[in-house]
Amino acid sequence: MELNVNEASAKELLAYYQEKCDEEARQAKKEGRLVCWSAALAPTEFFEAMDIAVCYPETHSAGCGAKKCSMDLLEVADQKGYNIDICSYVRNNAGYLELLKQEALTGETPEKLANSKASRIPLPDMVFAVNNICNTILKWYENFAKELNIPFICIDMPFNHTMPMTRHTKEYIVGQFQAVIKQLEEICGRPFNYEKFYQAQCQCQRTVYQWNRVASFAQKKPSPLNGFDLFNYMAMVVVCRSKPYSEITLRRFADELEEKNKIGKYAFGDAENEQHRITWEGIAVWPYLGGTFKELKNEKTVMTGSAYPGMWDFEYIPGDMMSMAETYSKVYLNCCGPQRYEDFYKVVSNSKSDGILLHLNRSCKIMAFLNQEGAEYVNEKMGVPFVSFDGDQTDPRVFAQAQFDTRVQALCEMMDEE
Ligand code: SF4
């Protein structure tokens, strides 16, 4: 379906370009071009430079969760022996990979895949991972590379025990950028395209600029931005930040928010519908996006802050590898406690949040484990109350709507008392 890009709303652009991105990967596969599966916070500008189509398993798994089809895939992974304590993005993706493999082997589409609402992405020819968020990522992609007998391209980004980052850490990462270039030249059988790489870096910066522009509307009080839209639109900055259409979509959305703000229309309509503002810490509960949003809306509580979508604030100087290395490494999950807590404090204070809602995510230990300490740090500085709820980003078995509702209600009571 073609779309009139000049007249389309941001929502229409989002749906159209998300599908286009997957379609480009499927088309690449059909034409015999290379396809890579990449970790979500990896610098895929290198792959853009070599015309390699990239798919993002984390985003794909999140989409499966939101479309409520993750359970089928998790069951396939369960049967394959993946322990339920492993991150559900991995398990969802392992289930999907298994079905793709069966299809490739037999020529027949397994029923679970044929009936699935999961968007179709092709089997990879290589995988790319960076451990700037967790070490699960390394095992995940290494395992797939072994299973499929394909190249595993990997960048080690050491944990930043002290900040600011040392020069030798950045040099160590730049050395690996150079190794990635060499590996891609060998795989593709042609020289690295430095001009395309520079263009991809510049495009990435323009996209990130629009992404930050969108997020900045949550700092206004009342907020024209419903923070859940950061979850909805983040695919644009995660999967296609080096493509012009991500900039187009995010710019349109930022323009719409600007207009809403001008005419006095806010996240929940009129200004009086915003009675509380909260920071949501952690990944969304994708299978229950509707239920979690509805409860917050019932309580007239707008999500204005979240550190999670801000992880894709990849600002760097195109052409400067040291600056690129620093940006990709200083993701808050890859930084020591004091830096992480201070970053979290900035999210809560900039978003003018009155409370904090912590997602204790069974899948993502690195995000969940320091939630409490971060919230205590912010509470000491600003006095904002916080509560937590148990959940999982993709496994629908690990969430109870009633618990979520009562925690939100308790938080609202505490915010009213402040
Ligand atoms: S454990 Fe957390 S950071 Fe790692 S892949 Fe899973 S969701 Fe992402």
XYZ file of C-alpha atoms and ligand atoms in Angstrom:
426
model
C 0.000 0.000 0.000
C 1.444 3.388 -1.015
C 1.113 6.341 1.287
C 0.999 10.061 0.614
C 3.923 10.891 2.877
C 3.320 14.645 2.783
C -0.215 14.341 4.066
C 0.036 11.335 6.353
C -0.162 11.634 10.132
C 2.790 10.523 12.245
C 0.800 7.450 13.274
C 0.236 6.477 9.642
C 3.896 7.053 8.837
C 4.916 4.888 11.778
C 2.780 1.940 10.669
C 3.868 2.327 7.037
C 7.611 2.619 7.654
C 7.732 -0.100 10.289
C 6.326 -2.504 7.746
C 8.603 -1.091 5.029
C 11.640 -1.811 7.147
C 10.740 -5.508 7.465
C 9.791 -5.607 3.786
C 13.223 -4.260 2.829
C 14.847 -7.106 4.746
C 12.601 -9.706 3.117
C 13.315 -8.211 -0.305
C 17.068 -8.227 0.365
C 16.884 -11.912 1.223
C 14.901 -12.674 -1.925
C 17.498 -10.892 -4.053
C 20.364 -12.743 -2.403
C 21.677 -9.694 -0.511
C 22.963 -10.077 3.024
C 20.766 -9.835 6.120
C 22.051 -9.260 9.638
C 20.276 -9.700 12.965
C 21.546 -7.012 15.295
C 21.303 -6.116 18.971
C 19.190 -3.018 19.512
C 21.948 -0.756 20.845
C 24.616 -1.737 18.345
C 26.062 0.774 15.848
C 24.494 -0.545 12.670
C 25.778 2.476 10.721
C 28.598 0.078 9.692
C 26.069 -2.256 8.072
C 24.170 0.566 6.387
C 27.464 1.534 4.732
C 27.698 -1.935 3.172
C 24.028 -2.191 2.089
C 23.354 -5.029 4.514
C 19.711 -5.259 5.575
C 19.354 -5.283 9.357
C 16.633 -6.831 11.537
C 16.388 -6.272 15.280
C 15.323 -9.308 17.317
C 14.635 -7.271 20.483
C 12.234 -4.999 18.614
C 10.730 -8.014 16.866
C 10.160 -9.720 20.222
C 8.645 -6.545 21.658
C 6.299 -6.465 18.658
C 5.318 -10.098 19.293
C 4.539 -9.154 22.893
C 2.436 -6.163 21.853
C 0.568 -8.271 19.260
C -0.021 -10.886 21.971
C 1.609 -13.694 20.017
C 4.735 -14.153 22.132
C 3.347 -17.075 24.159
C 3.379 -19.412 21.142
C 7.035 -18.596 20.471
C 8.016 -18.830 24.127
C 6.545 -22.335 24.178
C 8.722 -23.355 21.230
C 11.772 -22.051 23.112
C 10.633 -23.862 26.283
C 10.507 -27.107 24.288
C 13.979 -26.420 22.924
C 15.252 -26.278 26.483
C 15.618 -22.540 27.050
C 15.221 -21.946 30.758
C 12.309 -19.736 31.752
C 14.687 -17.508 33.757
C 16.419 -16.354 30.559
C 15.343 -12.989 29.146
C 12.039 -13.417 27.291
C 13.315 -11.393 24.303
C 15.861 -14.174 23.812
C 13.338 -16.955 24.303
C 10.753 -15.337 22.033
C 13.397 -14.893 19.360
C 14.780 -18.415 19.817
C 11.262 -19.768 19.292
C 10.878 -17.657 16.161
C 14.259 -18.770 14.821
C 13.348 -22.398 15.392
C 10.168 -22.016 13.309
C 12.084 -20.228 10.529
C 14.628 -23.045 10.511
C 11.920 -25.696 10.290
C 10.390 -23.800 7.373
C 13.739 -23.558 5.567
C 14.447 -27.235 6.149
C 11.087 -28.691 5.118
C 9.833 -26.071 2.686
C 6.629 -25.964 4.692
C 5.589 -23.194 7.029
C 4.943 -24.552 10.542
C 1.396 -23.900 11.694
C 2.541 -21.730 14.568
C 4.401 -19.471 12.165
C 1.654 -19.429 9.543
C -0.923 -18.395 12.140
C 1.327 -15.986 13.992
C 0.745 -12.246 14.034
C 4.530 -11.792 14.346
C 5.942 -9.707 11.517
C 7.977 -11.812 9.078
C 11.717 -11.272 9.140
C 14.132 -13.449 7.162
C 16.816 -15.765 8.495
C 20.104 -13.917 9.078
C 23.377 -14.355 7.196
C 25.307 -12.909 10.144
C 24.625 -11.618 13.651
C 25.960 -8.505 15.387
C 26.056 -7.886 19.129
C 27.466 -5.337 21.547
C 27.515 -5.900 25.293
C 26.697 -2.295 26.222
C 23.445 -3.334 27.882
C 23.930 -6.869 29.160
C 25.979 -10.022 28.674
C 22.905 -12.078 27.829
C 23.123 -10.398 24.429
C 26.512 -12.003 23.736
C 25.359 -15.513 24.556
C 22.144 -14.999 22.601
C 23.856 -14.030 19.342
C 26.824 -16.330 19.794
C 24.415 -19.204 20.218
C 22.512 -18.314 17.029
C 25.775 -17.917 15.067
C 26.773 -21.402 16.149
C 23.358 -22.879 15.418
C 23.227 -21.378 11.916
C 26.965 -21.556 11.240
C 27.138 -17.876 10.298
C 29.586 -15.081 11.271
C 29.261 -13.506 14.708
C 30.379 -9.875 14.713
C 30.885 -8.587 18.210
C 32.029 -5.418 19.940
C 33.090 -5.572 23.564
C 32.217 -2.362 25.408
C 33.692 -2.629 28.896
C 31.522 -1.628 31.832
C 32.265 1.966 32.861
C 33.221 1.613 36.514
C 34.196 5.282 36.595
C 32.977 8.269 34.651
C 33.902 10.138 32.532
C 35.177 7.376 30.290
C 38.901 6.969 30.000
C 40.702 7.631 26.738
C 42.047 4.071 26.584
C 38.509 2.634 26.876
C 37.436 4.688 23.894
C 40.546 3.654 21.946
C 39.850 0.012 22.774
C 36.344 0.361 21.300
C 37.584 2.243 18.225
C 40.022 -0.643 17.628
C 37.032 -2.945 17.504
C 35.158 -0.628 15.142
C 38.136 -1.073 12.811
C 37.917 -4.841 13.251
C 34.201 -4.735 12.333
C 35.060 -2.841 9.150
C 37.656 -5.477 8.262
C 35.229 -8.316 8.995
C 32.544 -6.709 6.823
C 35.031 -6.248 3.977
C 35.890 -9.934 4.177
C 32.255 -11.069 4.346
C 31.113 -8.767 1.511
C 34.240 -9.179 -0.600
C 34.534 -5.435 -1.295
C 36.089 -2.370 0.371
C 34.246 -0.586 3.147
C 32.205 2.346 1.845
C 33.420 5.228 4.025
C 31.286 7.806 2.213
C 28.078 5.812 2.845
C 29.177 5.283 6.420
C 29.536 9.034 6.927
C 26.108 9.611 5.380
C 24.601 6.973 7.698
C 26.199 8.684 10.697
C 24.803 12.075 9.627
C 21.344 10.563 9.097
C 21.530 8.940 12.513
C 22.226 12.351 14.055
C 19.256 13.969 12.311
C 16.983 11.135 13.514
C 18.269 11.373 17.076
C 17.682 15.125 17.002
C 13.998 14.558 16.133
C 13.728 11.776 18.734
C 15.002 14.119 21.431
C 12.667 16.816 20.156
C 9.703 14.406 20.608
C 10.842 13.458 24.128
C 11.299 17.108 25.116
C 7.531 17.704 24.941
C 7.107 15.609 28.081
C 8.955 18.341 29.975
C 6.075 20.732 29.382
C 3.440 20.973 32.046
C 0.770 19.921 31.179
C 2.372 17.513 28.754
C 1.117 17.243 25.175
C 3.047 13.966 24.944
C 1.609 10.773 26.327
C 4.815 8.997 27.406
C 3.477 5.649 26.161
C 3.988 7.077 22.685
C 7.716 6.959 23.357
C 7.283 3.180 23.608
C 5.158 3.190 20.445
C 7.505 5.291 18.336
C 10.835 4.013 19.602
C 11.069 1.414 16.811
C 11.909 4.341 14.510
C 15.026 5.292 16.430
C 15.992 1.692 17.226
C 15.636 -0.054 13.892
C 16.018 2.597 11.224
C 17.807 5.596 12.679
C 20.179 5.568 9.692
C 17.282 5.813 7.227
C 15.685 9.109 6.169
C 12.179 7.821 6.908
C 12.805 7.597 10.638
C 13.646 11.302 10.660
C 10.537 12.062 8.569
C 8.258 10.128 10.960
C 9.697 11.568 14.149
C 9.729 15.112 12.782
C 6.046 14.779 11.857
C 5.261 13.522 15.340
C 7.216 16.360 16.993
C 5.385 18.877 14.755
C 2.044 17.404 15.775
C 2.994 17.698 19.443
C 4.048 21.300 18.919
C 0.683 22.039 17.366
C -1.189 20.259 20.171
C 0.698 22.264 22.730
C -0.094 25.498 20.906
C -3.846 24.868 20.907
C -3.925 23.581 24.497
C -4.484 19.877 23.832
C -2.600 17.538 26.085
C -1.860 13.847 26.600
C -5.346 13.117 27.953
C -7.141 15.985 26.231
C -7.822 18.919 28.550
C -5.246 20.194 31.021
C -7.306 19.151 34.062
C -7.000 15.504 33.014
C -3.344 15.581 34.021
C -3.390 15.258 37.776
C -0.180 13.334 38.315
C 3.029 12.949 36.372
C 5.190 9.873 36.749
C 8.447 8.377 35.564
C 8.106 4.764 34.420
C 11.403 2.998 34.933
C 12.078 -0.069 32.844
C 10.854 -1.645 29.642
C 7.140 -1.580 28.833
C 5.026 -4.638 29.594
C 4.367 -5.140 25.908
C 1.597 -7.774 26.166
C -0.315 -5.474 28.529
C 0.368 -2.060 26.993
C -3.372 -1.370 26.860
C -4.073 -2.495 30.431
C -1.179 -0.589 31.985
C -1.987 2.563 30.033
C -5.689 2.354 30.891
C -5.056 2.175 34.625
C -2.762 5.193 34.518
C -5.323 7.093 32.479
C -8.067 6.136 34.963
C -5.956 7.754 37.645
C -5.298 10.815 35.432
C -1.622 9.971 35.613
C 0.547 10.873 32.633
C 3.834 9.103 32.106
C 6.242 11.937 31.379
C 9.596 10.326 32.153
C 11.402 7.115 31.296
C 15.113 6.431 31.086
C 14.564 3.490 28.714
C 13.636 5.317 25.454
C 16.395 7.834 26.249
C 19.007 5.098 25.731
C 18.818 5.806 21.995
C 19.993 9.377 22.459
C 23.060 8.519 20.344
C 24.508 11.981 19.802
C 28.035 11.975 18.381
C 30.165 13.794 15.833
C 29.985 12.108 12.406
C 33.460 11.207 11.222
C 34.818 11.094 14.776
C 35.166 7.444 15.883
C 36.164 8.367 19.449
C 32.979 10.347 19.891
C 30.928 7.485 18.408
C 32.648 5.002 20.749
C 31.854 7.137 23.777
C 28.195 7.578 22.898
C 27.551 3.890 22.308
C 29.378 2.940 25.488
C 27.899 5.374 27.976
C 24.420 3.893 27.804
C 23.234 4.125 31.422
C 23.030 0.334 31.831
C 26.753 0.171 31.066
C 27.697 2.722 33.732
C 28.489 2.590 37.426
C 25.819 3.194 40.091
C 26.548 6.884 40.799
C 26.335 7.784 37.096
C 23.229 5.700 36.591
C 21.435 7.194 39.603
C 22.328 10.724 38.547
C 21.044 10.047 35.013
C 17.842 8.703 36.520
C 17.504 11.766 38.735
C 17.757 13.982 35.623
C 14.980 11.982 33.924
C 12.662 12.387 36.922
C 13.421 16.066 37.502
C 13.406 17.114 33.818
C 10.070 15.389 33.294
C 8.685 17.144 36.408
C 7.485 13.794 37.709
C 5.671 13.608 41.065
C 6.218 9.880 41.457
C 8.112 6.866 40.143
C 6.736 3.529 38.968
C 9.359 0.779 38.855
C 8.921 -2.223 36.600
C 10.644 -5.133 38.373
C 11.208 -6.997 35.166
C 11.859 -10.689 35.633
C 13.573 -10.857 32.243
C 15.889 -7.917 32.487
C 17.982 -8.292 35.600
C 20.291 -5.420 34.714
C 17.389 -2.992 34.522
C 15.483 -4.320 37.507
C 18.235 -4.878 40.049
C 19.248 -1.266 40.601
C 15.770 0.229 40.265
C 15.207 0.424 43.980
C 18.583 2.086 44.681
C 18.009 4.604 41.870
C 14.559 5.471 43.192
C 15.923 5.865 46.754
C 18.587 8.232 45.429
C 15.962 10.353 43.666
C 13.632 10.191 46.661
C 16.382 11.588 48.871
C 17.035 14.465 46.475
C 13.473 15.324 45.473
C 11.189 13.583 47.948
C 9.142 11.883 45.206
C 7.431 8.629 46.261
C 7.886 5.368 44.372
C 6.273 1.936 44.082
C 7.156 -1.156 42.104
C 5.250 -3.918 40.344
C 6.304 -7.334 39.041
C 6.262 -7.960 35.323
C 8.050 -9.068 32.220
C 8.439 -7.336 28.898
C 7.271 -10.244 26.702
C 6.268 -13.203 28.863
C 2.576 -12.660 29.608
C 2.656 -15.137 32.522
C 4.638 -12.789 34.728
C 2.220 -9.927 35.246
C -0.962 -9.417 37.254
C -3.165 -6.510 36.260
C -4.702 -6.354 39.761
C -1.286 -5.947 41.384
C -0.374 -3.244 38.871
C -3.636 -1.373 39.483
C -3.310 -1.392 43.263
C 0.336 -0.237 43.108
C -0.611 2.650 40.815
C -3.482 3.591 43.125
C -1.116 3.521 46.128
C 1.357 5.737 44.263
C -1.408 8.210 43.413
C -2.469 8.375 47.076
C 1.142 9.097 48.055
C 1.482 11.761 45.370
C -1.751 13.386 46.615
C -0.312 13.571 50.092
C 2.897 15.295 48.960
S 18.336 -8.961 29.624
Fe 17.544 -6.846 29.433
S 19.101 -5.681 28.325
Fe 19.542 -7.895 28.045
S 18.504 -8.454 26.129
Fe 17.072 -8.895 27.784
S 15.836 -7.025 27.967
Fe 17.661 -6.470 26.781
